[in-house]
Amino acid sequence: MCGIFAISAKENIVDDLFLGTFYLQHRGQKYCGLSTYDGKGINIRTHRGLVRATFTNDLVGMGGTMGIGHTSLLDRQPVKLDSKMGEFTICFEGNIINRKELIDDLKKQGHSFYSDADIEIIAKLIAQGDDFVDGIERMAAKVHGAYALVILTKGKLFAARDKHGFRPMVIGQRDGAVVVTSESCSFVNLGFEIIRDVKPGEILEIDNSRFETKKIIKADLVQYCTFEWVYTANVASIIDGQSVDIARRNLGAALARRYPVEADIVAAVPNSGIGHAIGCAQESKIPYDNVFIKYDYASRSYTQPTQAERDREAKIKLIPIPAKIKDRSVVICDDSIVRGTQMKNDLVVKLRKNGVKQIHARVACPPLKAPCMYGVATRSKDELAAHKKSIEQIREYIGVDGLAFNTLDDLGKALGRPLDQICTSCWTDIYKV
Ligand code: SF4
């Protein structure tokens, strides 16, 4: 997963670019980068680490009226290319499925590669176009996979979303400034209003703080990533018209309706389980309370790049509150169960050690059965608990008194979308495109 941010304004954009990218930090914590156009040339800087920690004292010389920013768990972006259309910088979120075939093709055409990153393939394909819109169209015709991208040239920005709309992208506006970004949570404190989502397949040109649709590449199927609402996106964001907060509450309420249970409190695995737990508590009329606090200085475990880092982060991030646990029956809500090891080795151990009476786990999405091919950090099929085990076997394995998952139908209803308009590959192991 990554976060992308692009801005065109009448004034210097550097503060907005820095903060807008900072508000996408939850989408990737390993690398970050900014690029600006200052009227003469394109500046680019990338860092290993977090936006605030690395860029606070490194914005000198990054001014201009246009810029793009990136947060990533995988690689350094933006990248810069010099092409027949001139210099440009580009960053993207997503995943190319047919990358090997594309690299082989490009090598046959005489291209060399400095990395094996998807962004290099995308940039080289786009650079073959007669202009940037044509280049994006040519790239879109060859790439099988998911992408949302932004391009900074000397004088214009371009933004594009893949024809199925896997990765989110939204347009915002403030007096004299236009922004395109992964999530609308980056608008709120910067004073931007949501105009609309970028349409699946849409290519936008942005300059002088206005935007124009240059093309819409049509597809039979829209496939918004369901995981955005369940886990990935910030709770303050509105993704493709649906509030993440409301979607999570709906998912929690659906769990309470379908799997009623007697308990003293409903609690969350923070932070992403909080919305689900509040919805579950409101629907079941069981009081909501905290049994764990997520330590403020811990990162998201799911978005760490390696399994060892994910395990380490998962282990340190949750601190139990003993007084809330002892002798209580707890309904504990989480967004998903991947391998089940975190719940077994960390949550359940901490709850039992603190004298919990009963643990009833409620999971917002159905059992995960397949890895994501479209750009969300995930595991191999064999690592997924539900790939080999039944729900009863998972319950036994993690050691809880009760375990229930939302059904696929309830998931679609909670998001207010027909199942054919959202990607459900994680749970069905069927890749529709
Ligand atoms: S497979 Fe899962 S994580 Fe990947 S795009 Fe589909 S819903 Fe999202």
GROMACS .gro file of C-alpha atoms and ligand atoms in nm:
model
  441
    1MET     CA    1   0.000   0.000   0.000
    2CYS     CA    2   0.103   0.357  -0.061
    3GLY     CA    3  -0.042   0.706  -0.038
    4ILE     CA    4  -0.025   0.965  -0.317
    5PHE     CA    5  -0.089   1.338  -0.306
    6ALA     CA    6  -0.077   1.602  -0.582
    7ILE     CA    7  -0.146   1.973  -0.562
    8SER     CA    8  -0.163   2.269  -0.800
    9ALA     CA    9  -0.216   2.617  -0.653
   10LYS     CA   10  -0.164   2.987  -0.718
   11GLU     CA   11   0.059   3.018  -0.410
   12ASN     CA   12   0.359   2.821  -0.288
   13ILE     CA   13   0.237   2.468  -0.221
   14VAL     CA   14   0.521   2.333  -0.009
   15ASP     CA   15   0.341   2.340   0.329
   16ASP     CA   16   0.023   2.185   0.185
   17LEU     CA   17   0.226   1.923   0.002
   18PHE     CA   18   0.419   1.832   0.316
   19LEU     CA   19   0.108   1.812   0.536
   20GLY     CA   20  -0.111   1.645   0.273
   21THR     CA   21   0.151   1.372   0.232
   22PHE     CA   22   0.193   1.349   0.610
   23TYR     CA   23  -0.182   1.277   0.644
   24LEU     CA   24  -0.131   0.969   0.424
   25GLN     CA   25   0.136   0.824   0.652
   26HIS     CA   26  -0.094   0.538   0.760
   27ARG     CA   27  -0.075   0.401   0.402
   28GLY     CA   28   0.300   0.335   0.419
   29GLN     CA   29   0.571   0.405   0.672
   30LYS     CA   30   0.898   0.288   0.519
   31TYR     CA   31   0.975   0.556   0.257
   32CYS     CA   32   0.840   0.897   0.167
   33GLY     CA   33   0.910   1.148  -0.106
   34LEU     CA   34   0.815   1.491  -0.239
   35SER     CA   35   0.864   1.657  -0.576
   36THR     CA   36   0.789   2.017  -0.675
   37TYR     CA   37   0.801   2.235  -0.985
   38ASP     CA   38   0.933   2.585  -0.910
   39GLY     CA   39   0.886   2.746  -1.252
   40LYS     CA   40   1.236   2.650  -1.366
   41GLY     CA   41   1.299   2.289  -1.279
   42ILE     CA   42   1.161   1.984  -1.104
   43ASN     CA   43   1.293   1.913  -0.755
   44ILE     CA   44   1.273   1.569  -0.600
   45ARG     CA   45   1.364   1.435  -0.258
   46THR     CA   46   1.297   1.094  -0.101
   47HIS     CA   47   1.375   0.959   0.244
   48ARG     CA   48   1.370   0.633   0.432
   49GLY     CA   49   1.139   0.697   0.726
   50LEU     CA   50   0.832   0.900   0.816
   51VAL     CA   51   0.726   1.224   0.645
   52ARG     CA   52   0.731   1.441   0.954
   53ALA     CA   53   1.054   1.302   1.095
   54THR     CA   54   1.248   1.330   0.771
   55PHE     CA   55   1.104   1.633   0.589
   56THR     CA   56   1.041   1.881   0.873
   57ASN     CA   57   1.393   2.017   0.837
   58ASP     CA   58   1.438   1.931   0.471
   59LEU     CA   59   1.197   2.150   0.278
   60VAL     CA   60   1.439   2.426   0.184
   61GLY     CA   61   1.450   2.458  -0.194
   62MET     CA   62   1.130   2.259  -0.243
   63GLY     CA   63   0.902   2.555  -0.326
   64GLY     CA   64   0.672   2.596  -0.627
   65THR     CA   65   0.308   2.602  -0.728
   66MET     CA   66   0.279   2.231  -0.814
   67GLY     CA   67   0.394   1.918  -0.640
   68ILE     CA   68   0.342   1.550  -0.573
   69GLY     CA   69   0.406   1.342  -0.260
   70HIS     CA   70   0.423   0.973  -0.171
   71THR     CA   71   0.428   0.745   0.134
   72SER     CA   72   0.528   0.383   0.084
   73LEU     CA   73   0.605   0.056   0.258
   74LEU     CA   74   0.801  -0.074  -0.037
   75ASP     CA   75   1.014   0.166  -0.238
   76ARG     CA   76   1.128   0.523  -0.284
   77GLN     CA   77   0.896   0.739  -0.492
   78PRO     CA   78   0.848   0.972  -0.675
   79VAL     CA   79   1.096   0.875  -0.944
   80LYS     CA   80   1.226   1.115  -1.208
   81LEU     CA   81   1.263   1.048  -1.581
   82ASP     CA   82   1.381   1.257  -1.873
   83SER     CA   83   1.178   1.169  -2.183
   84LYS     CA   84   1.097   1.300  -2.529
   85MET     CA   85   0.810   1.489  -2.356
   86GLY     CA   86   1.057   1.646  -2.116
   87GLU     CA   87   1.141   1.578  -1.752
   88PHE     CA   88   0.873   1.441  -1.521
   89THR     CA   89   0.834   1.285  -1.180
   90ILE     CA   90   0.579   1.016  -1.106
   91CYS     CA   91   0.451   0.814  -0.810
   92PHE     CA   92   0.187   0.546  -0.786
   93GLU     CA   93  -0.004   0.306  -0.565
   94GLY     CA   94  -0.097  -0.042  -0.683
   95ASN     CA   95   0.054  -0.356  -0.826
   96ILE     CA   96   0.138  -0.482  -1.175
   97ILE     CA   97   0.049  -0.848  -1.219
   98ASN     CA   98   0.211  -0.898  -1.563
   99ARG     CA   99   0.535  -0.725  -1.467
  100LYS     CA  100   0.772  -0.994  -1.593
  101GLU     CA  101   0.617  -0.994  -1.937
  102LEU     CA  102   0.629  -0.612  -1.951
  103ILE     CA  103   0.993  -0.597  -1.840
  104ASP     CA  104   1.089  -0.859  -2.101
  105ASP     CA  105   0.907  -0.659  -2.372
  106LEU     CA  106   1.072  -0.332  -2.271
  107LYS     CA  107   1.416  -0.494  -2.262
  108LYS     CA  108   1.361  -0.626  -2.613
  109GLN     CA  109   1.286  -0.266  -2.717
  110GLY     CA  110   1.624  -0.159  -2.578
  111HIS     CA  111   1.526  -0.032  -2.235
  112SER     CA  112   1.749  -0.095  -1.933
  113PHE     CA  113   1.623  -0.108  -1.576
  114TYR     CA  114   1.781   0.031  -1.260
  115SER     CA  115   1.535  -0.150  -1.030
  116ASP     CA  116   1.262  -0.412  -1.037
  117ALA     CA  117   1.002  -0.169  -0.904
  118ASP     CA  118   0.661  -0.141  -1.071
  119ILE     CA  119   0.695   0.238  -1.083
  120GLU     CA  120   0.989   0.207  -1.324
  121ILE     CA  121   0.783  -0.007  -1.563
  122ILE     CA  122   0.489   0.234  -1.546
  123ALA     CA  123   0.710   0.540  -1.599
  124LYS     CA  124   0.885   0.383  -1.899
  125LEU     CA  125   0.557   0.279  -2.060
  126ILE     CA  126   0.411   0.628  -2.014
  127ALA     CA  127   0.727   0.789  -2.156
  128GLN     CA  128   0.660   0.610  -2.487
  129GLY     CA  129   0.348   0.820  -2.547
  130ASP     CA  130   0.315   1.115  -2.786
  131ASP     CA  131   0.204   1.318  -2.484
  132PHE     CA  132   0.127   1.230  -2.123
  133VAL     CA  133  -0.239   1.144  -2.181
  134ASP     CA  134  -0.146   0.922  -2.472
  135GLY     CA  135   0.132   0.769  -2.262
  136ILE     CA  136  -0.106   0.687  -1.977
  137GLU     CA  137  -0.350   0.531  -2.225
  138ARG     CA  138  -0.073   0.318  -2.377
  139MET     CA  139   0.042   0.211  -2.031
  140ALA     CA  140  -0.318   0.128  -1.930
  141ALA     CA  141  -0.361  -0.091  -2.238
  142LYS     CA  142  -0.058  -0.302  -2.139
  143VAL     CA  143  -0.070  -0.319  -1.762
  144HIS     CA  144  -0.274  -0.589  -1.592
  145GLY     CA  145  -0.326  -0.487  -1.232
  146ALA     CA  146  -0.422  -0.188  -1.022
  147TYR     CA  147  -0.289   0.166  -1.007
  148ALA     CA  148  -0.359   0.519  -0.902
  149LEU     CA  149  -0.086   0.757  -1.016
  150VAL     CA  150   0.015   1.122  -1.031
  151ILE     CA  151   0.268   1.285  -1.266
  152LEU     CA  152   0.443   1.620  -1.226
  153THR     CA  153   0.578   1.787  -1.541
  154LYS     CA  154   0.719   2.134  -1.603
  155GLY     CA  155   0.387   2.313  -1.586
  156LYS     CA  156   0.119   2.045  -1.553
  157LEU     CA  157   0.003   1.764  -1.328
  158PHE     CA  158  -0.165   1.446  -1.448
  159ALA     CA  159  -0.360   1.194  -1.240
  160ALA     CA  160  -0.502   0.857  -1.342
  161ARG     CA  161  -0.692   0.571  -1.184
  162ASP     CA  162  -0.708   0.221  -1.328
  163LYS     CA  163  -1.021   0.127  -1.518
  164HIS     CA  164  -1.154  -0.097  -1.238
  165GLY     CA  165  -1.098   0.163  -0.966
  166PHE     CA  166  -0.916  -0.072  -0.728
  167ARG     CA  167  -0.714   0.198  -0.555
  168PRO     CA  168  -0.897   0.507  -0.425
  169MET     CA  169  -0.842   0.859  -0.554
  170VAL     CA  170  -1.032   1.175  -0.473
  171ILE     CA  171  -1.031   1.537  -0.596
  172GLY     CA  172  -1.051   1.831  -0.358
  173GLN     CA  173  -1.058   2.207  -0.395
  174ARG     CA  174  -0.987   2.516  -0.189
  175ASP     CA  175  -0.973   2.878  -0.306
  176GLY     CA  176  -0.713   2.877  -0.584
  177ALA     CA  177  -0.590   2.522  -0.526
  178VAL     CA  178  -0.676   2.172  -0.651
  179VAL     CA  179  -0.566   1.847  -0.489
  180VAL     CA  180  -0.583   1.483  -0.600
  181THR     CA  181  -0.503   1.228  -0.333
  182SER     CA  182  -0.556   0.872  -0.211
  183GLU     CA  183  -0.781   0.971   0.078
  184SER     CA  184  -0.992   1.266   0.179
  185CYS     CA  185  -0.860   1.256   0.538
  186SER     CA  186  -0.573   1.463   0.401
  187PHE     CA  187  -0.820   1.745   0.312
  188VAL     CA  188  -0.980   1.814   0.645
  189ASN     CA  189  -0.712   2.011   0.832
  190LEU     CA  190  -0.589   2.178   0.513
  191GLY     CA  191  -0.930   2.331   0.440
  192PHE     CA  192  -1.004   2.139   0.119
  193GLU     CA  193  -1.355   2.030   0.023
  194ILE     CA  194  -1.422   1.704  -0.158
  195ILE     CA  195  -1.532   1.768  -0.515
  196ARG     CA  196  -1.567   1.404  -0.622
  197ASP     CA  197  -1.380   1.077  -0.659
  198VAL     CA  198  -1.163   1.026  -0.965
  199LYS     CA  199  -1.366   0.789  -1.182
  200PRO     CA  200  -1.233   0.443  -1.264
  201GLY     CA  201  -1.031   0.479  -1.585
  202GLU     CA  202  -1.025   0.860  -1.569
  203ILE     CA  203  -0.719   1.060  -1.677
  204LEU     CA  204  -0.705   1.416  -1.540
  205GLU     CA  205  -0.492   1.711  -1.642
  206ILE     CA  206  -0.439   1.969  -1.370
  207ASP     CA  207  -0.284   2.314  -1.404
  208ASN     CA  208  -0.340   2.667  -1.280
  209SER     CA  209  -0.543   2.518  -0.994
  210ARG     CA  210  -0.810   2.371  -1.223
  211PHE     CA  211  -0.866   2.019  -1.349
  212GLU     CA  212  -1.003   1.868  -1.668
  213THR     CA  213  -1.097   1.513  -1.764
  214LYS     CA  214  -0.890   1.421  -2.070
  215LYS     CA  215  -1.010   1.064  -2.111
  216ILE     CA  216  -1.206   0.786  -1.941
  217ILE     CA  217  -1.091   0.433  -2.017
  218LYS     CA  218  -1.397   0.213  -1.992
  219ALA     CA  219  -1.419  -0.130  -1.826
  220ASP     CA  220  -1.703  -0.376  -1.774
  221LEU     CA  221  -1.647  -0.409  -1.402
  222VAL     CA  222  -1.582  -0.164  -1.121
  223GLN     CA  223  -1.383  -0.331  -0.843
  224TYR     CA  224  -1.330  -0.094  -0.551
  225CYS     CA  225  -1.099  -0.247  -0.289
  226THR     CA  226  -1.325  -0.353  -0.003
  227PHE     CA  227  -1.034  -0.362   0.237
  228GLU     CA  228  -1.011   0.018   0.221
  229TRP     CA  229  -1.331   0.047   0.425
  230VAL     CA  230  -1.256  -0.252   0.647
  231TYR     CA  231  -0.898  -0.164   0.744
  232THR     CA  232  -0.671   0.040   0.516
  233ALA     CA  233  -0.824   0.386   0.501
  234ASN     CA  234  -0.828   0.643   0.778
  235VAL     CA  235  -1.158   0.653   0.963
  236ALA     CA  236  -1.205   1.022   0.868
  237SER     CA  237  -1.195   0.944   0.495
  238ILE     CA  238  -1.482   0.907   0.252
  239ILE     CA  239  -1.389   0.645  -0.007
  240ASP     CA  240  -1.590   0.636  -0.329
  241GLY     CA  241  -1.880   0.806  -0.161
  242GLN     CA  242  -1.895   0.587   0.150
  243SER     CA  243  -1.769   0.709   0.487
  244VAL     CA  244  -1.512   0.471   0.633
  245ASP     CA  245  -1.644   0.538   0.984
  246ILE     CA  246  -2.003   0.454   0.889
  247ALA     CA  247  -1.895   0.144   0.695
  248ARG     CA  248  -1.706   0.011   0.999
  249ARG     CA  249  -1.997   0.079   1.232
  250ASN     CA  250  -2.231  -0.098   0.989
  251LEU     CA  251  -1.997  -0.398   0.985
  252GLY     CA  252  -1.992  -0.409   1.366
  253ALA     CA  253  -2.372  -0.378   1.381
  254ALA     CA  254  -2.409  -0.665   1.133
  255LEU     CA  255  -2.193  -0.886   1.358
  256ALA     CA  256  -2.409  -0.800   1.660
  257ARG     CA  257  -2.731  -0.883   1.473
  258ARG     CA  258  -2.612  -1.210   1.322
  259TYR     CA  259  -2.416  -1.343   1.620
  260PRO     CA  260  -2.579  -1.223   1.945
  261VAL     CA  261  -2.393  -1.312   2.264
  262GLU     CA  262  -2.417  -1.228   2.634
  263ALA     CA  263  -2.118  -1.028   2.753
  264ASP     CA  264  -2.020  -0.746   2.987
  265ILE     CA  265  -1.845  -0.524   2.737
  266VAL     CA  266  -1.766  -0.484   2.368
  267ALA     CA  267  -1.404  -0.382   2.307
  268ALA     CA  268  -1.183  -0.318   2.005
  269VAL     CA  269  -0.847  -0.430   1.883
  270PRO     CA  270  -0.730  -0.072   1.831
  271ASN     CA  271  -0.716   0.124   1.616
  272SER     CA  272  -0.884  -0.028   1.314
  273GLY     CA  273  -1.125  -0.240   1.523
  274ILE     CA  274  -1.268   0.065   1.703
  275GLY     CA  275  -1.537   0.156   1.448
  276HIS     CA  276  -1.644  -0.208   1.422
  277ALA     CA  277  -1.664  -0.237   1.802
  278ILE     CA  278  -1.867   0.083   1.842
  279GLY     CA  279  -2.117  -0.042   1.582
  280CYS     CA  280  -2.135  -0.379   1.754
  281ALA     CA  281  -2.185  -0.218   2.097
  282GLN     CA  282  -2.456   0.019   1.974
  283GLU     CA  283  -2.649  -0.259   1.803
  284SER     CA  284  -2.615  -0.514   2.086
  285LYS     CA  285  -2.673  -0.256   2.365
  286ILE     CA  286  -2.367  -0.398   2.542
  287PRO     CA  287  -2.145  -0.115   2.676
  288TYR     CA  288  -1.833  -0.025   2.479
  289ASP     CA  289  -1.507  -0.009   2.675
  290ASN     CA  290  -1.133  -0.026   2.614
  291VAL     CA  291  -0.943  -0.337   2.716
  292PHE     CA  292  -0.637  -0.243   2.509
  293ILE     CA  293  -0.473   0.088   2.429
  294LYS     CA  294  -0.263   0.119   2.118
  295TYR     CA  295   0.063   0.281   2.219
  296ASP     CA  296   0.082   0.615   2.036
  297TYR     CA  297   0.437   0.563   1.917
  298ALA     CA  298   0.380   0.217   1.766
  299SER     CA  299   0.316   0.178   1.393
  300ARG     CA  300   0.055  -0.018   1.202
  301SER     CA  301   0.156  -0.383   1.213
  302TYR     CA  302  -0.017  -0.483   0.887
  303THR     CA  303   0.171  -0.228   0.678
  304GLN     CA  304   0.520  -0.331   0.786
  305PRO     CA  305   0.717  -0.469   0.491
  306THR     CA  306   0.840  -0.799   0.637
  307GLN     CA  307   0.674  -1.067   0.850
  308ALA     CA  308   0.933  -1.022   1.126
  309GLU     CA  309   0.859  -0.648   1.142
  310ARG     CA  310   0.483  -0.712   1.137
  311ASP     CA  311   0.511  -0.960   1.424
  312ARG     CA  312   0.732  -0.729   1.627
  313GLU     CA  313   0.501  -0.430   1.578
  314ALA     CA  314   0.192  -0.637   1.659
  315LYS     CA  315   0.351  -0.757   1.982
  316ILE     CA  316   0.447  -0.416   2.113
  317LYS     CA  317   0.157  -0.201   2.000
  318LEU     CA  318  -0.122  -0.312   2.237
  319ILE     CA  319  -0.112  -0.246   2.611
  320PRO     CA  320  -0.385  -0.421   2.817
  321ILE     CA  321  -0.582  -0.232   3.083
  322PRO     CA  322  -0.610  -0.489   3.368
  323ALA     CA  323  -0.898  -0.319   3.555
  324LYS     CA  324  -1.120  -0.342   3.245
  325ILE     CA  325  -1.051  -0.711   3.187
  326LYS     CA  326  -1.068  -0.900   3.519
  327ASP     CA  327  -1.377  -1.122   3.558
  328ARG     CA  328  -1.547  -0.978   3.252
  329SER     CA  329  -1.689  -1.146   2.945
  330VAL     CA  330  -1.552  -0.950   2.652
  331VAL     CA  331  -1.667  -0.927   2.290
  332ILE     CA  332  -1.350  -0.822   2.109
  333CYS     CA  333  -1.383  -0.679   1.757
  334ASP     CA  334  -1.109  -0.683   1.495
  335ASP     CA  335  -1.103  -0.596   1.126
  336SER     CA  336  -0.965  -0.932   1.005
  337ILE     CA  337  -0.776  -1.245   1.101
  338VAL     CA  338  -0.477  -1.317   0.879
  339ARG     CA  339  -0.276  -1.599   1.035
  340GLY     CA  340  -0.442  -1.586   1.377
  341THR     CA  341  -0.103  -1.584   1.549
  342GLN     CA  342  -0.137  -1.228   1.677
  343MET     CA  343  -0.472  -1.301   1.836
  344LYS     CA  344  -0.346  -1.632   1.979
  345ASN     CA  345  -0.001  -1.525   2.102
  346ASP     CA  346  -0.067  -1.167   2.198
  347LEU     CA  347  -0.430  -1.063   2.254
  348VAL     CA  348  -0.562  -1.384   2.406
  349VAL     CA  349  -0.253  -1.432   2.625
  350LYS     CA  350  -0.281  -1.075   2.756
  351LEU     CA  351  -0.656  -1.109   2.822
  352ARG     CA  352  -0.623  -1.448   2.999
  353LYS     CA  353  -0.328  -1.327   3.206
  354ASN     CA  354  -0.543  -1.039   3.329
  355GLY     CA  355  -0.829  -1.266   3.440
  356VAL     CA  356  -1.082  -1.231   3.158
  357LYS     CA  357  -1.394  -1.449   3.208
  358GLN     CA  358  -1.479  -1.515   2.843
  359ILE     CA  359  -1.352  -1.393   2.504
  360HIS     CA  360  -1.588  -1.374   2.206
  361ALA     CA  361  -1.402  -1.259   1.896
  362ARG     CA  362  -1.600  -1.083   1.621
  363VAL     CA  363  -1.431  -1.017   1.289
  364ALA     CA  364  -1.552  -0.746   1.050
  365CYS     CA  365  -1.470  -0.923   0.725
  366PRO     CA  366  -1.523  -1.284   0.619
  367PRO     CA  367  -1.238  -1.536   0.661
  368LEU     CA  368  -0.939  -1.433   0.444
  369LYS     CA  369  -0.874  -1.706   0.190
  370ALA     CA  370  -0.649  -1.551  -0.075
  371PRO     CA  371  -0.366  -1.301  -0.111
  372CYS     CA  372  -0.419  -0.965  -0.279
  373MET     CA  373  -0.281  -0.923  -0.630
  374TYR     CA  374  -0.374  -0.557  -0.652
  375GLY     CA  375  -0.135  -0.383  -0.417
  376VAL     CA  376  -0.236  -0.440  -0.055
  377ALA     CA  377   0.028  -0.591   0.176
  378THR     CA  378  -0.084  -0.943   0.240
  379ARG     CA  379   0.040  -1.297   0.286
  380SER     CA  380   0.081  -1.606   0.078
  381LYS     CA  381  -0.220  -1.834   0.064
  382ASP     CA  382  -0.060  -2.090   0.294
  383GLU     CA  383  -0.016  -1.835   0.572
  384LEU     CA  384  -0.386  -1.746   0.584
  385ALA     CA  385  -0.560  -1.922   0.872
  386ALA     CA  386  -0.886  -1.966   0.681
  387HIS     CA  387  -0.714  -2.121   0.380
  388LYS     CA  388  -0.665  -2.450   0.564
  389LYS     CA  389  -0.881  -2.429   0.877
  390SER     CA  390  -1.255  -2.416   0.941
  391ILE     CA  391  -1.390  -2.138   1.164
  392GLU     CA  392  -1.417  -2.388   1.452
  393GLN     CA  393  -1.053  -2.493   1.399
  394ILE     CA  394  -0.943  -2.128   1.397
  395ARG     CA  395  -1.139  -2.068   1.721
  396GLU     CA  396  -0.963  -2.361   1.884
  397TYR     CA  397  -0.625  -2.252   1.750
  398ILE     CA  398  -0.647  -1.896   1.883
  399GLY     CA  399  -0.808  -2.009   2.208
  400VAL     CA  400  -1.122  -1.795   2.231
  401ASP     CA  401  -1.463  -1.899   2.365
  402GLY     CA  402  -1.648  -1.778   2.057
  403LEU     CA  403  -1.553  -1.663   1.706
  404ALA     CA  404  -1.765  -1.523   1.425
  405PHE     CA  405  -1.696  -1.346   1.095
  406ASN     CA  406  -1.921  -1.125   0.886
  407THR     CA  407  -2.069  -1.294   0.581
  408LEU     CA  408  -1.991  -1.168   0.232
  409ASP     CA  409  -2.353  -1.054   0.190
  410ASP     CA  410  -2.339  -0.856   0.515
  411LEU     CA  411  -2.010  -0.703   0.402
  412GLY     CA  412  -2.167  -0.576   0.080
  413LYS     CA  413  -2.475  -0.445   0.265
  414ALA     CA  414  -2.260  -0.265   0.523
  415LEU     CA  415  -2.078  -0.083   0.244
  416GLY     CA  416  -2.403  -0.009   0.062
  417ARG     CA  417  -2.270  -0.168  -0.257
  418PRO     CA  418  -2.367  -0.468  -0.467
  419LEU     CA  419  -2.105  -0.744  -0.442
  420ASP     CA  420  -2.024  -0.717  -0.813
  421GLN     CA  421  -1.907  -0.355  -0.762
  422ILE     CA  422  -1.646  -0.434  -0.499
  423CYS     CA  423  -1.341  -0.656  -0.505
  424THR     CA  424  -1.402  -0.965  -0.294
  425SER     CA  425  -1.101  -1.172  -0.404
  426CYS     CA  426  -0.956  -1.177  -0.050
  427TRP     CA  427  -1.252  -1.386   0.064
  428THR     CA  428  -1.355  -1.579  -0.245
  429ASP     CA  429  -1.017  -1.657  -0.404
  430ILE     CA  430  -1.184  -1.558  -0.733
  431TYR     CA  431  -1.009  -1.284  -0.930
  432LYS     CA  432  -1.275  -1.128  -1.148
  433VAL     CA  433  -1.036  -0.920  -1.361
  434SF4     S1  434  -0.796  -0.868  -0.306
  434SF4    FE1  435  -0.868  -0.777  -0.111
  434SF4     S2  436  -0.712  -0.624  -0.055
  434SF4    FE2  437  -0.682  -0.675  -0.272
  434SF4     S3  438  -0.800  -0.522  -0.387
  434SF4    FE3  439  -0.936  -0.699  -0.355
  434SF4     S4  440  -1.046  -0.653  -0.162
  434SF4    FE4  441  -0.868  -0.516  -0.174
   0.00000   0.00000   0.00000
